[in-house]
Amino acid sequence: MKTLHDLHRPLGSLGINVSPIGLGTVKLGRDQGVKYPNGFTIPDDNEAHMLLKLARDLGINLIDTAPAYGSSEARLGPLLRGQRQDWVIVSKVGEEFEAGRSSHDFSPAHTRLSVERSLMRLETDFIDLVLVHSDGNDLAILNESGVYQALAELKREGKIRGFGFSGKTVEGGLQALQEGDCAMVTYNLNEQHERPVLDYAATHGKALLIKKALASGHACLSPGVDPVEASFQLLFKHPGVTGAIVGTINPLHLAHNVATAAAVIRPQT
C-alpha cells in the first residue's frame, strides 16, 4: 500500500513537516450549507476514529478544521486524545456557523476568544497553524480588522505556532503571505486564478495549502482520465504547493487519494 510517510515536507519556515495530503474535517461536524455534489451522513464516533486511524496509517499528519465546521473541533478533541504529537492541526478564526447560517467577526477580541475556544475544544495547549477564514473581503480584513495583529500576539504567547489566511483573491493571498506564515488558496482543474499566490510562496519559501483541490468533488474530465490523478499532477508539479486538503469521509477514497498523490510526487523527488 502506497503511503506518504517518506514524503513529508516543510510547512514554510515554521519548522514543522507535514504530509502533502491533509485531511479536511468539515464532514465530521457539518452537513448543512456545504458545496458537495452528493449528500452525506456525518460519521459516528467509531467511523470517525477509524477514518483518523487510516489517515495516520497512510502517513497523513495534517488535519484541517475550523469553528465554522459545526462540531468538528469539539469531536476532534476526544478523537485525537493521546495522539497530539502525531498531528499538525490547522484551525481558523473569523467565521462562525450556528443554526444553519454563517457569520463573520475578524475583531482582535473575537480572534482571541475563538483561538482560546479552539484550544479547549481540541484539548491542546497550542494549535500549529491558525488561518483567517475570509468572507471574500480579503484586503479589508487584512488592513482594517486587526486580525493579523491579534494572531501575531497569540503566536508570541505560544498558543499558536503560525498564522495565515484562507482567502479568495490574489491580492489578499499575496499580502497575507508577505505578513504571515501561510496562505490557503483555491487551485484545481477548474479554477486557477490564484496561481500568482503559489508563485510567490515558491519564491519566498512560504507555506501554501490548497483548498478545493478536487473542486469539492466536482472535478471531471474525459472518460478514462482519473480526475484525482489529473488534479494532483496539476498541484504537485508547482513548487509552491506544500499540501492539499482533501475532505473525504470515505476510506476507499482516502486510500486512493493517498496512493495517487504518492505516485504523482515520487517521480519528482
mmCIF file of C-alpha atoms in Angstrom:
data_model
loop_
_atom_site.group_PDB
_atom_site.id
_atom_site.type_symbol
_atom_site.label_atom_id
_atom_site.label_comp_id
_atom_site.label_asym_id
_atom_site.label_seq_id
_atom_site.Cartn_x
_atom_site.Cartn_y
_atom_site.Cartn_z
ATOM 1 C CA MET A 1 0.000 0.000 0.000
ATOM 2 C CA LYS A 2 1.417 3.356 -1.025
ATOM 3 C CA THR A 3 1.760 5.843 1.832
ATOM 4 C CA LEU A 4 3.030 9.358 2.454
ATOM 5 C CA HIS A 5 5.317 8.608 5.411
ATOM 6 C CA ASP A 6 8.512 9.419 3.490
ATOM 7 C CA LEU A 7 7.054 12.361 1.563
ATOM 8 C CA HIS A 8 6.526 14.889 4.348
ATOM 9 C CA ARG A 9 7.770 18.390 3.560
ATOM 10 C CA PRO A 10 8.382 21.659 5.450
ATOM 11 C CA LEU A 11 5.402 23.869 6.268
ATOM 12 C CA GLY A 12 7.136 27.020 5.101
ATOM 13 C CA SER A 13 9.613 28.284 7.674
ATOM 14 C CA LEU A 14 7.684 27.105 10.749
ATOM 15 C CA GLY A 15 9.958 24.153 11.473
ATOM 16 C CA ILE A 16 7.083 21.707 11.020
ATOM 17 C CA ASN A 17 6.936 18.880 8.488
ATOM 18 C CA VAL A 18 3.573 17.905 7.023
ATOM 19 C CA SER A 19 2.163 15.303 4.689
ATOM 20 C CA PRO A 20 1.363 16.537 1.165
ATOM 21 C CA ILE A 21 -2.251 15.460 1.685
ATOM 22 C CA GLY A 22 -4.154 16.830 4.658
ATOM 23 C CA LEU A 23 -7.473 15.553 5.956
ATOM 24 C CA GLY A 24 -10.249 18.129 5.898
ATOM 25 C CA THR A 25 -12.854 17.567 8.594
ATOM 26 C CA VAL A 26 -15.858 19.694 7.675
ATOM 27 C CA LYS A 27 -17.823 16.452 7.121
ATOM 28 C CA LEU A 28 -17.144 15.369 10.706
ATOM 29 C CA GLY A 29 -19.166 18.273 12.036
ATOM 30 C CA ARG A 30 -21.415 19.876 9.454
ATOM 31 C CA ASP A 31 -23.800 18.689 6.740
ATOM 32 C CA GLN A 32 -25.643 21.967 6.060
ATOM 33 C CA GLY A 33 -24.599 24.624 3.570
ATOM 34 C CA VAL A 34 -21.750 22.570 2.103
ATOM 35 C CA LYS A 35 -20.962 22.563 -1.605
ATOM 36 C CA TYR A 36 -20.596 18.884 -2.386
ATOM 37 C CA PRO A 37 -22.322 17.169 -5.326
ATOM 38 C CA ASN A 38 -23.833 14.419 -3.148
ATOM 39 C CA GLY A 39 -25.397 14.375 0.287
ATOM 40 C CA PHE A 40 -23.675 12.522 3.111
ATOM 41 C CA THR A 41 -24.204 11.349 6.668
ATOM 42 C CA ILE A 42 -21.892 12.711 9.364
ATOM 43 C CA PRO A 43 -19.812 9.745 10.616
ATOM 44 C CA ASP A 44 -20.392 8.488 14.140
ATOM 45 C CA ASP A 45 -17.501 8.396 16.620
ATOM 46 C CA ASN A 46 -16.424 4.872 15.683
ATOM 47 C CA GLU A 47 -16.404 5.665 11.960
ATOM 48 C CA ALA A 48 -14.523 8.898 12.606
ATOM 49 C CA HIS A 49 -11.990 7.085 14.778
ATOM 50 C CA MET A 50 -11.375 4.504 12.055
ATOM 51 C CA LEU A 51 -11.005 7.222 9.422
ATOM 52 C CA LEU A 52 -8.398 9.054 11.507
ATOM 53 C CA LYS A 53 -6.527 5.799 12.185
ATOM 54 C CA LEU A 54 -6.469 5.034 8.467
ATOM 55 C CA ALA A 55 -5.219 8.546 7.702
ATOM 56 C CA ARG A 56 -2.399 8.121 10.200
ATOM 57 C CA ASP A 57 -1.505 4.672 8.842
ATOM 58 C CA LEU A 58 -1.365 6.182 5.338
ATOM 59 C CA GLY A 59 1.155 8.783 6.503
ATOM 60 C CA ILE A 60 -1.194 11.753 6.860
ATOM 61 C CA ASN A 61 -0.291 14.014 9.785
ATOM 62 C CA LEU A 62 -2.007 17.225 8.637
ATOM 63 C CA ILE A 63 -5.579 17.813 9.769
ATOM 64 C CA ASP A 64 -7.736 20.811 8.931
ATOM 65 C CA THR A 65 -10.670 22.029 10.987
ATOM 66 C CA ALA A 66 -12.480 25.278 11.854
ATOM 67 C CA PRO A 67 -15.123 26.734 14.165
ATOM 68 C CA ALA A 68 -17.288 27.081 11.040
ATOM 69 C CA TYR A 69 -17.233 23.301 10.593
ATOM 70 C CA GLY A 70 -20.010 22.746 13.105
ATOM 71 C CA SER A 71 -18.960 20.248 15.787
ATOM 72 C CA SER A 72 -15.694 19.270 14.034
ATOM 73 C CA GLU A 73 -13.287 20.785 16.596
ATOM 74 C CA ALA A 74 -15.272 19.513 19.577
ATOM 75 C CA ARG A 75 -15.275 15.991 18.123
ATOM 76 C CA LEU A 76 -11.590 16.022 17.208
ATOM 77 C CA GLY A 77 -10.522 16.832 20.771
ATOM 78 C CA PRO A 78 -11.578 13.431 22.221
ATOM 79 C CA LEU A 79 -10.843 11.560 18.972
ATOM 80 C CA LEU A 80 -7.198 12.734 18.961
ATOM 81 C CA ARG A 81 -6.685 12.290 22.696
ATOM 82 C CA GLY A 82 -3.230 10.845 23.360
ATOM 83 C CA GLN A 83 -2.141 11.456 19.751
ATOM 84 C CA ARG A 84 -1.300 15.163 19.812
ATOM 85 C CA GLN A 85 2.328 14.555 18.834
ATOM 86 C CA ASP A 86 1.169 12.693 15.715
ATOM 87 C CA TRP A 87 -0.826 15.543 14.189
ATOM 88 C CA VAL A 88 -0.268 19.012 12.769
ATOM 89 C CA ILE A 89 -3.538 20.814 13.449
ATOM 90 C CA VAL A 90 -4.790 23.683 11.297
ATOM 91 C CA SER A 91 -7.793 25.644 12.512
ATOM 92 C CA LYS A 92 -9.315 29.015 11.675
ATOM 93 C CA VAL A 93 -10.794 32.235 13.004
ATOM 94 C CA GLY A 94 -13.279 34.731 11.631
ATOM 95 C CA GLU A 95 -16.243 32.591 10.575
ATOM 96 C CA GLU A 96 -18.904 31.103 12.820
ATOM 97 C CA PHE A 97 -21.644 28.669 11.813
ATOM 98 C CA GLU A 98 -24.727 28.492 14.004
ATOM 99 C CA ALA A 99 -28.338 27.495 13.357
ATOM 100 C CA GLY A 100 -27.525 26.770 9.722
ATOM 101 C CA ARG A 101 -26.027 30.197 8.991
ATOM 102 C CA SER A 102 -22.539 31.654 8.707
ATOM 103 C CA SER A 103 -21.453 34.934 10.266
ATOM 104 C CA HIS A 104 -18.083 36.661 10.405
ATOM 105 C CA ASP A 105 -16.141 38.566 13.061
ATOM 106 C CA PHE A 106 -12.494 39.462 12.474
ATOM 107 C CA SER A 107 -12.013 41.724 15.502
ATOM 108 C CA PRO A 108 -8.993 41.166 17.780
ATOM 109 C CA ALA A 109 -11.284 40.360 20.719
ATOM 110 C CA HIS A 110 -13.186 37.700 18.808
ATOM 111 C CA THR A 111 -9.977 36.340 17.305
ATOM 112 C CA ARG A 112 -8.563 35.717 20.775
ATOM 113 C CA LEU A 113 -11.850 34.281 22.042
ATOM 114 C CA SER A 114 -12.015 31.971 19.014
ATOM 115 C CA VAL A 115 -8.472 30.642 19.461
ATOM 116 C CA GLU A 116 -8.957 30.106 23.204
ATOM 117 C CA ARG A 117 -12.190 28.224 22.482
ATOM 118 C CA SER A 118 -10.486 26.105 19.793
ATOM 119 C CA LEU A 119 -7.706 25.199 22.232
ATOM 120 C CA MET A 120 -10.337 23.994 24.690
ATOM 121 C CA ARG A 121 -12.351 22.073 22.113
ATOM 122 C CA LEU A 122 -9.260 20.439 20.615
ATOM 123 C CA GLU A 123 -7.886 19.649 24.093
ATOM 124 C CA THR A 124 -4.462 21.065 23.264
ATOM 125 C CA ASP A 125 -2.081 23.726 24.587
ATOM 126 C CA PHE A 126 -1.268 25.046 21.113
ATOM 127 C CA ILE A 127 -2.533 24.987 17.543
ATOM 128 C CA ASP A 128 0.088 24.545 14.847
ATOM 129 C CA LEU A 129 -1.472 26.922 12.322
ATOM 130 C CA VAL A 130 -4.455 29.271 12.507
ATOM 131 C CA LEU A 131 -5.847 30.755 9.311
ATOM 132 C CA VAL A 132 -8.270 33.631 8.872
ATOM 133 C CA HIS A 133 -11.493 32.303 7.319
ATOM 134 C CA SER A 134 -12.153 35.147 4.863
ATOM 135 C CA ASP A 135 -15.606 36.177 3.663
ATOM 136 C CA GLY A 136 -14.037 37.426 0.421
ATOM 137 C CA ASN A 137 -13.191 40.978 1.510
ATOM 138 C CA ASP A 138 -9.554 39.947 1.844
ATOM 139 C CA LEU A 139 -7.769 43.309 1.790
ATOM 140 C CA ALA A 140 -10.272 44.993 4.103
ATOM 141 C CA ILE A 141 -9.886 42.151 6.609
ATOM 142 C CA LEU A 142 -6.091 42.297 6.483
ATOM 143 C CA ASN A 143 -5.828 46.088 6.619
ATOM 144 C CA GLU A 144 -8.719 47.169 8.830
ATOM 145 C CA SER A 145 -9.783 44.430 11.261
ATOM 146 C CA GLY A 146 -6.641 43.880 13.356
ATOM 147 C CA VAL A 147 -6.967 40.095 12.998
ATOM 148 C CA TYR A 148 -3.358 39.551 11.879
ATOM 149 C CA GLN A 149 -2.023 41.629 14.765
ATOM 150 C CA ALA A 150 -4.080 39.549 17.200
ATOM 151 C CA LEU A 151 -2.773 36.322 15.683
ATOM 152 C CA ALA A 152 0.825 37.589 15.836
ATOM 153 C CA GLU A 153 0.312 38.240 19.551
ATOM 154 C CA LEU A 154 -1.094 34.738 20.093
ATOM 155 C CA LYS A 155 1.948 33.356 18.263
ATOM 156 C CA ARG A 156 4.287 35.277 20.580
ATOM 157 C CA GLU A 157 2.387 33.788 23.530
ATOM 158 C CA GLY A 158 2.939 30.258 22.168
ATOM 159 C CA LYS A 159 -0.754 29.498 21.758
ATOM 160 C CA ILE A 160 -0.301 29.113 18.016
ATOM 161 C CA ARG A 161 2.856 28.237 16.089
ATOM 162 C CA GLY A 162 1.957 30.068 12.902
ATOM 163 C CA PHE A 163 -0.810 32.049 11.244
ATOM 164 C CA GLY A 164 -2.061 32.863 7.805
ATOM 165 C CA PHE A 165 -5.043 33.468 5.586
ATOM 166 C CA SER A 166 -7.613 31.379 3.733
ATOM 167 C CA GLY A 167 -8.750 33.918 1.184
ATOM 168 C CA LYS A 168 -10.424 34.326 -2.162
ATOM 169 C CA THR A 169 -8.365 36.914 -4.056
ATOM 170 C CA VAL A 170 -4.857 37.120 -5.466
ATOM 171 C CA GLU A 171 -4.252 40.465 -3.757
ATOM 172 C CA GLY A 172 -5.330 39.078 -0.393
ATOM 173 C CA GLY A 173 -3.198 35.967 -0.768
ATOM 174 C CA LEU A 174 -0.102 37.948 -1.685
ATOM 175 C CA GLN A 175 -0.447 40.362 1.234
ATOM 176 C CA ALA A 176 -1.273 37.501 3.583
ATOM 177 C CA LEU A 177 1.999 35.783 2.679
ATOM 178 C CA GLN A 178 4.033 38.966 2.992
ATOM 179 C CA GLU A 179 2.821 39.488 6.564
ATOM 180 C CA GLY A 180 2.102 35.928 7.727
ATOM 181 C CA ASP A 181 3.302 32.339 7.534
ATOM 182 C CA CYS A 182 0.830 30.643 5.187
ATOM 183 C CA ALA A 183 -1.891 31.124 2.619
ATOM 184 C CA MET A 184 -4.658 28.705 1.741
ATOM 185 C CA VAL A 185 -5.960 29.143 -1.788
ATOM 186 C CA THR A 186 -8.343 27.503 -4.218
ATOM 187 C CA TYR A 187 -6.471 25.807 -7.044
ATOM 188 C CA ASN A 188 -7.806 22.940 -9.128
ATOM 189 C CA LEU A 189 -8.570 21.798 -12.656
ATOM 190 C CA ASN A 190 -11.489 24.220 -12.880
ATOM 191 C CA GLU A 191 -10.096 27.251 -11.045
ATOM 192 C CA GLN A 192 -6.531 28.587 -11.264
ATOM 193 C CA HIS A 193 -6.800 32.368 -10.956
ATOM 194 C CA GLU A 194 -4.891 32.388 -7.641
ATOM 195 C CA ARG A 195 -1.756 30.912 -9.210
ATOM 196 C CA PRO A 196 0.293 34.106 -8.545
ATOM 197 C CA VAL A 197 -0.028 33.306 -4.825
ATOM 198 C CA LEU A 198 1.517 29.877 -5.445
ATOM 199 C CA ASP A 199 4.337 31.540 -7.391
ATOM 200 C CA TYR A 200 5.015 33.972 -4.526
ATOM 201 C CA ALA A 201 5.058 31.145 -1.977
ATOM 202 C CA ALA A 202 7.588 29.219 -4.079
ATOM 203 C CA THR A 203 9.860 32.239 -4.453
ATOM 204 C CA HIS A 204 9.744 33.286 -0.791
ATOM 205 C CA GLY A 205 9.672 29.897 0.972
ATOM 206 C CA LYS A 206 6.207 30.402 2.473
ATOM 207 C CA ALA A 207 3.709 27.684 3.340
ATOM 208 C CA LEU A 208 0.916 27.222 0.808
ATOM 209 C CA LEU A 209 -2.073 24.927 1.317
ATOM 210 C CA ILE A 210 -4.653 24.125 -1.341
ATOM 211 C CA LYS A 211 -8.377 24.011 -0.617
ATOM 212 C CA LYS A 212 -10.923 22.540 -3.031
ATOM 213 C CA ALA A 213 -8.082 20.566 -4.616
ATOM 214 C CA LEU A 214 -10.606 18.216 -6.206
ATOM 215 C CA ALA A 215 -13.089 21.038 -6.896
ATOM 216 C CA SER A 216 -15.212 19.880 -3.918
ATOM 217 C CA GLY A 217 -15.837 16.606 -5.724
ATOM 218 C CA HIS A 218 -16.842 18.321 -8.960
ATOM 219 C CA ALA A 219 -13.628 17.667 -10.923
ATOM 220 C CA CYS A 220 -14.475 15.671 -14.020
ATOM 221 C CA LEU A 221 -12.638 15.060 -17.252
ATOM 222 C CA SER A 222 -12.817 12.943 -20.372
ATOM 223 C CA PRO A 223 -13.758 9.279 -19.973
ATOM 224 C CA GLY A 224 -10.813 7.172 -18.874
ATOM 225 C CA VAL A 225 -8.980 10.048 -17.171
ATOM 226 C CA ASP A 226 -8.716 9.779 -13.388
ATOM 227 C CA PRO A 227 -9.730 13.231 -12.070
ATOM 228 C CA VAL A 228 -7.780 12.698 -8.839
ATOM 229 C CA GLU A 229 -4.571 11.915 -10.714
ATOM 230 C CA ALA A 230 -5.051 14.837 -13.096
ATOM 231 C CA SER A 231 -5.754 17.163 -10.157
ATOM 232 C CA PHE A 232 -2.672 16.072 -8.222
ATOM 233 C CA GLN A 233 -0.499 16.292 -11.349
ATOM 234 C CA LEU A 234 -1.544 19.941 -11.618
ATOM 235 C CA LEU A 235 -0.998 20.724 -7.933
ATOM 236 C CA PHE A 236 2.220 18.948 -7.126
ATOM 237 C CA LYS A 237 4.145 19.979 -10.211
ATOM 238 C CA HIS A 238 4.039 23.508 -8.769
ATOM 239 C CA PRO A 239 6.952 24.054 -6.340
ATOM 240 C CA GLY A 240 4.912 26.449 -4.217
ATOM 241 C CA VAL A 241 2.400 23.847 -3.051
ATOM 242 C CA THR A 242 3.051 22.483 0.440
ATOM 243 C CA GLY A 243 -0.047 20.339 0.696
ATOM 244 C CA ALA A 244 -3.627 19.817 -0.430
ATOM 245 C CA ILE A 245 -6.552 19.479 1.960
ATOM 246 C CA VAL A 246 -8.963 16.733 0.931
ATOM 247 C CA GLY A 247 -12.212 16.425 2.848
ATOM 248 C CA THR A 248 -13.328 12.869 2.287
ATOM 249 C CA ILE A 249 -15.000 10.605 4.861
ATOM 250 C CA ASN A 250 -14.857 7.590 2.537
ATOM 251 C CA PRO A 251 -11.955 5.262 3.499
ATOM 252 C CA LEU A 252 -11.608 3.949 -0.072
ATOM 253 C CA HIS A 253 -11.453 7.469 -1.471
ATOM 254 C CA LEU A 254 -8.882 8.437 1.151
ATOM 255 C CA ALA A 255 -6.644 5.469 0.319
ATOM 256 C CA HIS A 256 -6.984 6.204 -3.410
ATOM 257 C CA ASN A 257 -6.146 9.868 -2.872
ATOM 258 C CA VAL A 258 -3.012 8.968 -0.911
ATOM 259 C CA ALA A 259 -1.849 6.298 -3.378
ATOM 260 C CA THR A 260 -2.394 8.686 -6.276
ATOM 261 C CA ALA A 261 -0.570 11.566 -4.589
ATOM 262 C CA ALA A 262 2.342 9.290 -3.707
ATOM 263 C CA ALA A 263 2.607 8.058 -7.305
ATOM 264 C CA VAL A 264 2.498 11.621 -8.653
ATOM 265 C CA ILE A 265 5.033 13.071 -6.183
ATOM 266 C CA ARG A 266 7.648 10.281 -6.116
ATOM 267 C CA PRO A 267 8.859 10.691 -9.717
ATOM 268 C CA GLN A 268 9.524 14.364 -8.897
ATOM 269 C CA THR A 269 11.675 13.603 -5.822
#
